[in-house]
Short mmCIF file of C-alpha atoms and ligand atoms in Angstrom, two decimals:
data_model
loop_
_atom_site.label_atom_id
_atom_site.label_comp_id
_atom_site.label_asym_id
_atom_site.label_seq_id
_atom_site.Cartn_x
_atom_site.Cartn_y
_atom_site.Cartn_z
CA MET A 1 24.08 1.75 18.08
CA LEU A 2 21.25 0.89 15.73
CA PRO A 3 21.97 1.22 12.03
CA ASN A 4 20.53 4.40 10.60
CA VAL A 5 17.60 2.71 8.84
CA LEU A 6 16.42 1.14 12.07
CA ARG A 7 16.89 4.08 14.39
CA PRO A 8 13.43 5.13 15.56
CA ASN A 9 12.61 8.80 15.88
CA ALA A 10 9.67 10.69 17.28
CA THR A 11 8.07 11.41 13.91
CA ASP A 12 8.00 7.80 12.70
CA HIS A 13 4.32 7.04 12.60
CA VAL A 14 1.33 9.05 13.77
CA PRO A 15 -1.21 6.66 15.34
CA VAL A 16 -4.54 6.90 13.54
CA LEU A 17 -7.88 7.35 15.41
CA ALA A 18 -5.83 7.31 18.62
CA GLU A 19 -8.44 8.72 21.02
CA GLU A 20 -11.21 6.62 19.45
CA VAL A 21 -9.11 3.46 19.94
CA ARG A 22 -8.48 4.34 23.60
CA GLU A 23 -12.15 4.90 24.16
CA ALA A 24 -13.13 1.66 22.39
CA LEU A 25 -10.63 -0.51 24.25
CA ALA A 26 -11.21 1.17 27.66
CA VAL A 27 -7.95 -0.24 29.05
CA SER A 28 -7.63 -0.21 32.87
CA PRO A 29 -4.65 -0.77 35.19
CA GLY A 30 -3.82 -4.48 35.51
CA ASP A 31 -5.12 -5.42 32.04
CA THR A 32 -3.33 -7.53 29.47
CA VAL A 33 -3.28 -5.67 26.15
CA VAL A 34 -2.29 -7.26 22.84
CA ASP A 35 -1.18 -4.90 20.10
CA ALA A 36 -1.25 -7.26 17.10
CA THR A 37 0.29 -4.65 14.76
CA PHE A 38 2.90 -2.93 16.92
CA GLY A 39 4.65 -1.00 14.11
CA ALA A 40 6.40 1.99 15.63
CA GLY A 41 4.44 1.58 18.86
CA GLY A 42 2.32 4.73 18.61
CA HIS A 43 -0.92 3.13 19.77
CA ALA A 44 0.96 0.94 22.25
CA GLN A 45 2.35 4.05 23.98
CA LEU A 46 -1.15 5.40 24.51
CA LEU A 47 -2.59 2.09 25.69
CA ALA A 48 0.37 1.59 28.04
CA ALA A 49 -0.37 5.02 29.52
CA ASP A 50 -3.90 3.78 30.29
CA LEU A 51 -2.39 0.80 32.14
CA ARG A 52 -0.80 3.36 34.51
CA GLY A 53 2.22 1.19 35.16
CA GLU A 54 0.22 -1.93 36.08
CA GLY A 55 -0.42 -4.64 33.51
CA LYS A 56 1.11 -6.16 30.44
CA LEU A 57 1.45 -5.21 26.81
CA ILE A 58 2.14 -7.97 24.30
CA ALA A 59 3.40 -6.58 21.01
CA ILE A 60 3.20 -8.52 17.74
CA ASP A 61 4.65 -7.60 14.37
CA ARG A 62 5.92 -9.65 11.46
CA ASP A 63 8.43 -7.00 10.53
CA PRO A 64 11.71 -7.56 12.38
CA SER A 65 12.48 -3.82 12.31
CA ALA A 66 9.57 -3.25 14.75
CA ARG A 67 11.75 -4.77 17.47
CA ALA A 68 13.88 -1.61 17.64
CA TYR A 69 10.71 0.39 18.26
CA PHE A 70 9.65 -2.08 20.92
CA ASP A 71 13.01 -1.64 22.70
CA ARG A 72 12.38 2.11 22.76
CA PHE A 73 8.84 1.51 24.02
CA ARG A 74 10.12 -0.74 26.85
CA LYS A 75 12.42 2.01 28.08
CA SER A 76 9.58 4.53 28.16
CA THR A 77 7.06 2.54 30.19
CA ALA A 78 6.76 0.74 33.51
CA VAL A 79 4.36 -1.89 32.19
CA LYS A 80 5.60 -5.40 31.48
CA GLY A 81 6.09 -5.99 27.77
CA ARG A 82 6.92 -8.76 25.32
CA PHE A 83 7.64 -8.56 21.63
CA LEU A 84 6.60 -11.53 19.51
CA ARG A 85 7.69 -11.43 15.92
CA GLY A 86 5.44 -13.26 13.51
CA GLU A 87 2.26 -13.36 11.50
CA PHE A 88 -0.49 -12.18 13.83
CA SER A 89 -2.95 -15.04 13.25
CA LEU A 90 -0.27 -17.59 14.19
CA VAL A 91 1.01 -15.67 17.20
CA LEU A 92 -2.51 -15.07 18.54
CA GLU A 93 -3.26 -18.76 18.18
CA GLN A 94 -0.08 -19.69 20.07
CA LEU A 95 -0.87 -17.24 22.85
CA ALA A 96 -4.40 -18.61 23.27
CA SER A 97 -3.22 -22.20 23.24
CA ASN A 98 -0.63 -21.33 25.92
CA GLY A 99 -3.45 -20.14 28.16
CA VAL A 100 -2.87 -16.38 27.78
CA ARG A 101 -6.06 -14.30 28.09
CA ALA A 102 -6.30 -10.68 26.97
CA ASP A 103 -8.52 -7.77 27.98
CA ALA A 104 -7.91 -5.85 24.78
CA VAL A 105 -6.69 -6.70 21.28
CA LEU A 106 -5.88 -4.05 18.68
CA PHE A 107 -5.28 -4.41 14.95
CA ASP A 108 -4.11 -1.32 13.05
CA LEU A 109 -3.84 -2.86 9.59
CA GLY A 110 -1.67 -2.13 6.59
CA VAL A 111 1.83 -0.74 6.43
CA SER A 112 3.46 1.75 8.74
CA SER A 113 5.38 4.87 7.83
CA MET A 114 8.56 3.10 8.93
CA GLN A 115 8.00 0.68 6.04
CA ILE A 116 6.79 3.15 3.39
CA ASP A 117 9.50 5.69 4.16
CA ARG A 118 12.36 3.20 3.79
CA PRO A 119 13.07 3.05 0.07
CA GLU A 120 14.96 -0.24 0.27
CA ARG A 121 11.72 -2.00 1.33
CA GLY A 122 10.23 -1.35 -2.12
CA PHE A 123 6.77 -0.24 -0.86
CA SER A 124 6.92 3.19 -2.41
CA TYR A 125 6.28 4.15 -6.02
CA ALA A 126 7.96 7.49 -5.33
CA VAL A 127 11.54 6.17 -5.13
CA ASP A 128 13.38 3.65 -7.26
CA ALA A 129 14.23 0.50 -5.27
CA PRO A 130 14.21 -3.28 -5.63
CA LEU A 131 10.65 -4.64 -5.99
CA ASP A 132 10.09 -6.21 -2.60
CA MET A 133 7.08 -5.02 -0.48
CA ARG A 134 7.31 -7.82 2.10
CA MET A 135 6.49 -6.87 5.67
CA ASP A 136 8.40 -9.97 6.74
CA PRO A 137 11.63 -10.09 4.69
CA GLY A 138 11.73 -13.88 5.20
CA SER A 139 8.34 -14.56 3.59
CA GLU A 140 7.55 -15.51 0.00
CA PRO A 141 6.77 -14.33 -2.59
CA ASP A 142 8.15 -10.82 -2.88
CA ALA A 143 6.70 -8.32 -5.35
CA ARG A 144 9.39 -9.15 -7.90
CA GLU A 145 8.36 -12.81 -7.99
CA LEU A 146 4.70 -11.90 -8.23
CA VAL A 147 5.14 -9.32 -10.99
CA ASN A 148 7.33 -11.63 -13.06
CA GLY A 149 5.71 -14.97 -12.18
CA ALA A 150 1.93 -14.47 -11.97
CA SER A 151 -0.13 -14.87 -15.13
CA GLU A 152 -1.54 -11.76 -16.77
CA ARG A 153 -4.98 -12.95 -15.70
CA GLU A 154 -3.86 -13.21 -12.05
CA LEU A 155 -2.25 -9.78 -12.19
CA THR A 156 -5.43 -8.32 -13.68
CA SER A 157 -7.50 -9.73 -10.79
CA ILE A 158 -5.02 -8.46 -8.19
CA PHE A 159 -4.98 -4.93 -9.65
CA ARG A 160 -8.75 -4.83 -10.08
CA ASP A 161 -9.82 -6.49 -6.82
CA TYR A 162 -7.25 -5.07 -4.41
CA GLY A 163 -6.48 -1.79 -6.15
CA GLU A 164 -9.78 -1.01 -7.88
CA GLU A 165 -7.58 -0.13 -10.86
CA ARG A 166 -9.63 0.75 -13.91
CA TYR A 167 -6.79 -0.13 -16.31
CA ALA A 168 -5.95 -3.43 -14.60
CA ARG A 169 -5.99 -5.50 -17.79
CA GLN A 170 -3.98 -3.00 -19.83
CA ILE A 171 -1.35 -2.77 -17.06
CA ALA A 172 -1.13 -6.57 -16.70
CA ARG A 173 -0.65 -6.88 -20.48
CA ALA A 174 2.04 -4.20 -20.50
CA ILE A 175 3.82 -6.08 -17.69
CA GLY A 176 3.53 -9.27 -19.76
CA ARG A 177 5.14 -7.57 -22.78
CA ARG A 178 7.96 -6.03 -20.76
CA ARG A 179 8.87 -9.18 -18.86
CA ARG A 180 9.07 -11.22 -22.05
CA GLU A 181 12.04 -8.98 -22.92
CA GLN A 182 13.56 -8.90 -19.42
CA PRO A 183 12.35 -9.32 -15.82
CA ILE A 184 11.02 -6.25 -14.00
CA GLU A 185 13.34 -5.85 -11.02
CA ARG A 186 12.76 -2.38 -9.64
CA THR A 187 9.90 -0.15 -8.52
CA GLY A 188 10.99 2.50 -11.04
CA GLU A 189 10.67 0.06 -13.95
CA LEU A 190 7.22 -0.99 -12.78
CA VAL A 191 6.10 2.66 -12.50
CA GLU A 192 7.31 3.24 -16.05
CA VAL A 193 5.36 0.20 -17.36
CA ILE A 194 2.20 1.36 -15.51
CA ARG A 195 2.52 4.85 -16.96
CA SER A 196 2.95 3.45 -20.46
CA ALA A 197 -0.24 1.35 -20.11
CA ILE A 198 -2.56 4.12 -18.91
CA PRO A 199 -4.16 6.55 -21.38
CA ALA A 200 -2.46 9.96 -21.19
CA PRO A 201 -5.39 11.92 -19.60
CA ALA A 202 -5.75 9.31 -16.82
CA ARG A 203 -2.07 9.69 -15.87
CA PHE A 204 -2.77 13.08 -14.38
CA GLY A 205 -5.98 12.51 -12.41
CA GLU A 206 -6.66 10.69 -9.11
CA GLY A 207 -3.19 10.82 -7.61
CA HIS A 208 -0.07 9.00 -8.75
CA PRO A 209 -0.80 6.57 -11.62
CA ALA A 210 1.02 3.72 -9.83
CA LYS A 211 -0.69 4.19 -6.46
CA ARG A 212 -3.45 1.62 -6.89
CA VAL A 213 -1.23 -1.07 -8.45
CA PHE A 214 1.35 -0.69 -5.66
CA GLN A 215 -1.37 -0.99 -3.02
CA ALA A 216 -2.78 -4.08 -4.75
CA LEU A 217 0.61 -5.78 -5.03
CA ARG A 218 1.37 -5.06 -1.37
CA ILE A 219 -1.93 -6.63 -0.29
CA ALA A 220 -1.24 -9.71 -2.44
CA VAL A 221 2.43 -10.09 -1.47
CA ASN A 222 1.57 -10.01 2.23
CA ASP A 223 -1.72 -11.95 1.90
CA GLU A 224 -3.25 -9.18 3.98
CA LEU A 225 -6.87 -10.27 3.58
CA GLY A 226 -6.13 -13.95 4.28
CA SER A 227 -4.17 -13.02 7.43
CA LEU A 228 -6.98 -10.82 8.69
CA SER A 229 -9.67 -13.46 8.11
CA ALA A 230 -7.57 -16.05 9.96
CA ALA A 231 -6.67 -13.68 12.82
CA LEU A 232 -10.08 -12.35 13.88
CA PRO A 233 -11.38 -15.68 15.31
CA GLU A 234 -8.02 -16.16 17.08
CA ALA A 235 -8.30 -12.71 18.64
CA LEU A 236 -11.80 -13.50 19.88
CA GLU A 237 -10.56 -16.78 21.34
CA LEU A 238 -7.77 -14.96 23.16
CA LEU A 239 -10.07 -12.37 24.74
CA ARG A 240 -11.54 -12.86 28.19
CA PRO A 241 -15.32 -12.42 28.44
CA GLY A 242 -15.84 -8.66 28.63
CA GLY A 243 -12.57 -8.11 26.73
CA ARG A 244 -12.52 -5.74 23.77
CA LEU A 245 -11.43 -5.97 20.16
CA ALA A 246 -10.65 -2.96 17.95
CA VAL A 247 -9.71 -3.06 14.28
CA ILE A 248 -8.60 -0.14 12.13
CA SER A 249 -8.74 -0.91 8.42
CA PHE A 250 -7.73 1.17 5.43
CA HIS A 251 -9.25 -0.77 2.57
CA SER A 252 -12.91 -1.51 1.83
CA LEU A 253 -12.21 -5.25 1.48
CA GLU A 254 -10.58 -5.33 4.94
CA ASP A 255 -13.46 -3.40 6.42
CA ARG A 256 -15.92 -5.81 4.83
CA ILE A 257 -14.15 -8.79 6.47
CA VAL A 258 -14.27 -7.08 9.87
CA LYS A 259 -17.89 -6.01 9.47
CA ARG A 260 -18.98 -9.55 8.55
CA PHE A 261 -17.01 -11.09 11.39
CA LEU A 262 -18.67 -8.77 13.91
CA ARG A 263 -22.11 -9.30 12.40
CA ASP A 264 -21.75 -13.10 12.48
CA GLY A 265 -20.38 -12.95 16.05
CA GLU A 266 -23.33 -10.86 17.17
CA HIS A 267 -25.79 -13.12 15.47
CA GLY A 268 -24.50 -16.36 17.02
CA CYS A 269 -26.94 -18.79 15.38
CA THR A 270 -25.57 -20.43 12.21
CA CYS A 271 -28.75 -22.29 11.24
CA PRO A 272 -30.02 -21.77 7.66
CA PRO A 273 -32.51 -18.86 7.55
CA ASP A 274 -35.43 -21.15 6.61
CA PHE A 275 -35.12 -23.23 9.83
CA PRO A 276 -38.18 -22.48 12.01
CA VAL A 277 -36.17 -22.81 15.26
CA CYS A 278 -32.49 -22.71 16.13
CA VAL A 279 -30.87 -26.14 16.29
CA CYS A 280 -27.20 -25.08 16.34
CA GLY A 281 -27.38 -23.62 19.84
CA HIS A 282 -24.65 -21.00 19.09
CA GLU A 283 -24.95 -17.96 21.34
CA PRO A 284 -23.76 -14.48 20.29
CA ALA A 285 -19.99 -14.30 20.86
CA LEU A 286 -19.65 -10.52 20.85
CA ARG A 287 -21.45 -7.20 20.84
CA ALA A 288 -20.38 -4.47 18.43
CA LEU A 289 -19.74 -1.13 20.13
CA SER A 290 -21.28 0.87 17.30
CA ARG A 291 -23.40 0.10 14.26
CA ARG A 292 -21.29 2.16 11.90
CA ALA A 293 -17.53 2.24 11.48
CA ILE A 294 -15.89 5.19 13.26
CA ARG A 295 -14.18 7.59 10.82
CA PRO A 296 -11.46 10.17 11.47
CA THR A 297 -12.47 13.79 11.89
CA ARG A 298 -11.64 16.38 9.24
CA GLN A 299 -9.04 17.82 11.58
CA GLU A 300 -7.31 14.46 11.92
CA ILE A 301 -7.24 13.98 8.14
CA ALA A 302 -5.85 17.48 7.65
CA ALA A 303 -3.09 16.77 10.18
CA ASN A 304 -2.43 13.22 8.94
CA PRO A 305 -3.62 12.49 5.38
CA ARG A 306 -2.82 8.75 5.89
CA ALA A 307 -5.89 8.65 8.17
CA ALA A 308 -8.29 9.56 5.33
CA SER A 309 -9.42 6.00 4.52
CA ALA A 310 -9.30 4.67 8.11
CA ARG A 311 -12.34 2.89 9.61
CA LEU A 312 -12.49 1.68 13.19
CA ARG A 313 -14.79 -1.13 14.30
CA ALA A 314 -14.83 -2.45 17.85
CA ALA A 315 -16.66 -5.04 19.91
CA VAL A 316 -16.92 -6.55 23.39
CA LYS A 317 -16.70 -10.31 23.87
CA THR A 318 -19.82 -11.58 25.56
CA ASP A 319 -19.79 -13.79 28.68
CA ASP A 320 -19.35 -17.51 27.99
C1 SAM B 401 -0.22 0.53 10.38
S1 SAM B 401 1.15 -0.23 11.11
C2 SAM B 401 0.85 -0.14 12.84
C3 SAM B 401 1.27 1.17 13.43
C4 SAM B 401 1.11 1.23 14.93
N1 SAM B 401 -0.26 1.09 15.35
C5 SAM B 401 1.68 2.52 15.46
O1 SAM B 401 0.91 3.35 15.98
O2 SAM B 401 2.90 2.73 15.34
C6 SAM B 401 0.87 -1.92 10.81
C7 SAM B 401 1.96 -2.84 11.33
O3 SAM B 401 1.42 -4.14 11.38
C8 SAM B 401 2.31 -5.07 10.86
N2 SAM B 401 1.50 -6.13 10.26
C9 SAM B 401 0.63 -6.02 9.25
N3 SAM B 401 0.08 -7.21 8.98
C10 SAM B 401 0.59 -8.09 9.87
C11 SAM B 401 0.39 -9.48 10.10
N4 SAM B 401 -0.43 -10.21 9.34
N5 SAM B 401 1.06 -10.06 11.12
C12 SAM B 401 1.90 -9.32 11.89
N6 SAM B 401 2.15 -8.02 11.70
C13 SAM B 401 1.51 -7.40 10.70
C14 SAM B 401 3.14 -4.30 9.83
O4 SAM B 401 4.41 -4.90 9.70
C15 SAM B 401 3.19 -2.91 10.44
O5 SAM B 401 4.36 -2.74 11.21
#
C-alpha cells in the first residue's frame, strides 16, 4: 500500500490546454511519445489514448513521487511505458545518445498540484511547513539554504526577476534583518517576514502578499529557466524529422526562452545580420505550428484557475 501522501487520486492534477496539446502533437498509433514532465500523468493519459494501444510512452520527472502516478498510468493503458527519474535535459540527452528517436515531446512546465498540495514539500505559502520547494528532494540548494545563504542583493534579483515583486529590495532586507537574529526555517516565518516588509495597503491587493516571492524562490531553487534552456535543444535532437515538440509555460521568462528557441530554429542561419550572403550553411531545424502562443479559453480558466497564465507553443522538426 502506498503511504497516504503518495497515493494518487483522480483529482490530483487537471491537465492544462489538454485538447490543444493533443492537436499540436498529433500522436498516431505506433509513435514514441516522450512526456518530459510526467507529474500526475494527466497529459500522458490523453496522449496514450491517441496511441490506441500501439506505441511507447517514455515518462520523465525529477520528482520521485511521480513514480506512483506512473505505476497507476501503466495499469490503465496497453501502451509500453518507461519511467525515467531525473532532470529532463539530462534524461533527454541520454535517450538521444542511446539512439532513441521520438515522434512527440511534451513539456508542461512548473509544479504540479501533487507538489503544491503536499504541505511537507514547502511549495505553498498557505500552510506552515519546512522551507524546501525542491522538485527533486535530493538536489541542492533547498529554499531554506537560499533564503538564509544568498546575499540580499541576490535575493532582490531573484524576487524582482522571477517574481516581478515590486517590493523585492524591502523584502530581501527584511529577510537579512531576521536571519541575523535566527535562520528562517519555515514557510510561515517567511510569509510573516514578507508581510512585515510590504506597505500595509499593498498587503491586500493582487492576491496573497507572499505569492510572487514563493514563485521566485521555487524557480531559483529548481533552476527552472536553466533546465528549460538546456532541455529544448536536447528535445529537438531526440525528435525524428516530422516529429513534434509542444511546450506549456506559465511564466513570461519561460515563454520567452521557448519563443526564442523556436524563432532561432526556424531561422536556421546564424550569420551576423550584416553578412551579404549566408556562410554558416545552417538550415531551419523546425517550423512553428502557430505564430502566437495558444492560450486557454475563458471556460478552461473558469474550470481550472491554474490554467490562467498558461501559454502553449509547438513546432514540427524539419527533415534533415
Ligand atoms: C505541471 S507538472 C506536469 C503535470 C502533468 N502534465 C499532468 O498532466 O499531470 C510539471 C512536472 O514536471 C516536473 N519537472 C519540472 N521541471 C523538471 C525538470 N527540469 N526535469 C524533470 N522534471 C521536471 C515536476 O516535478 C512536475 O511533476
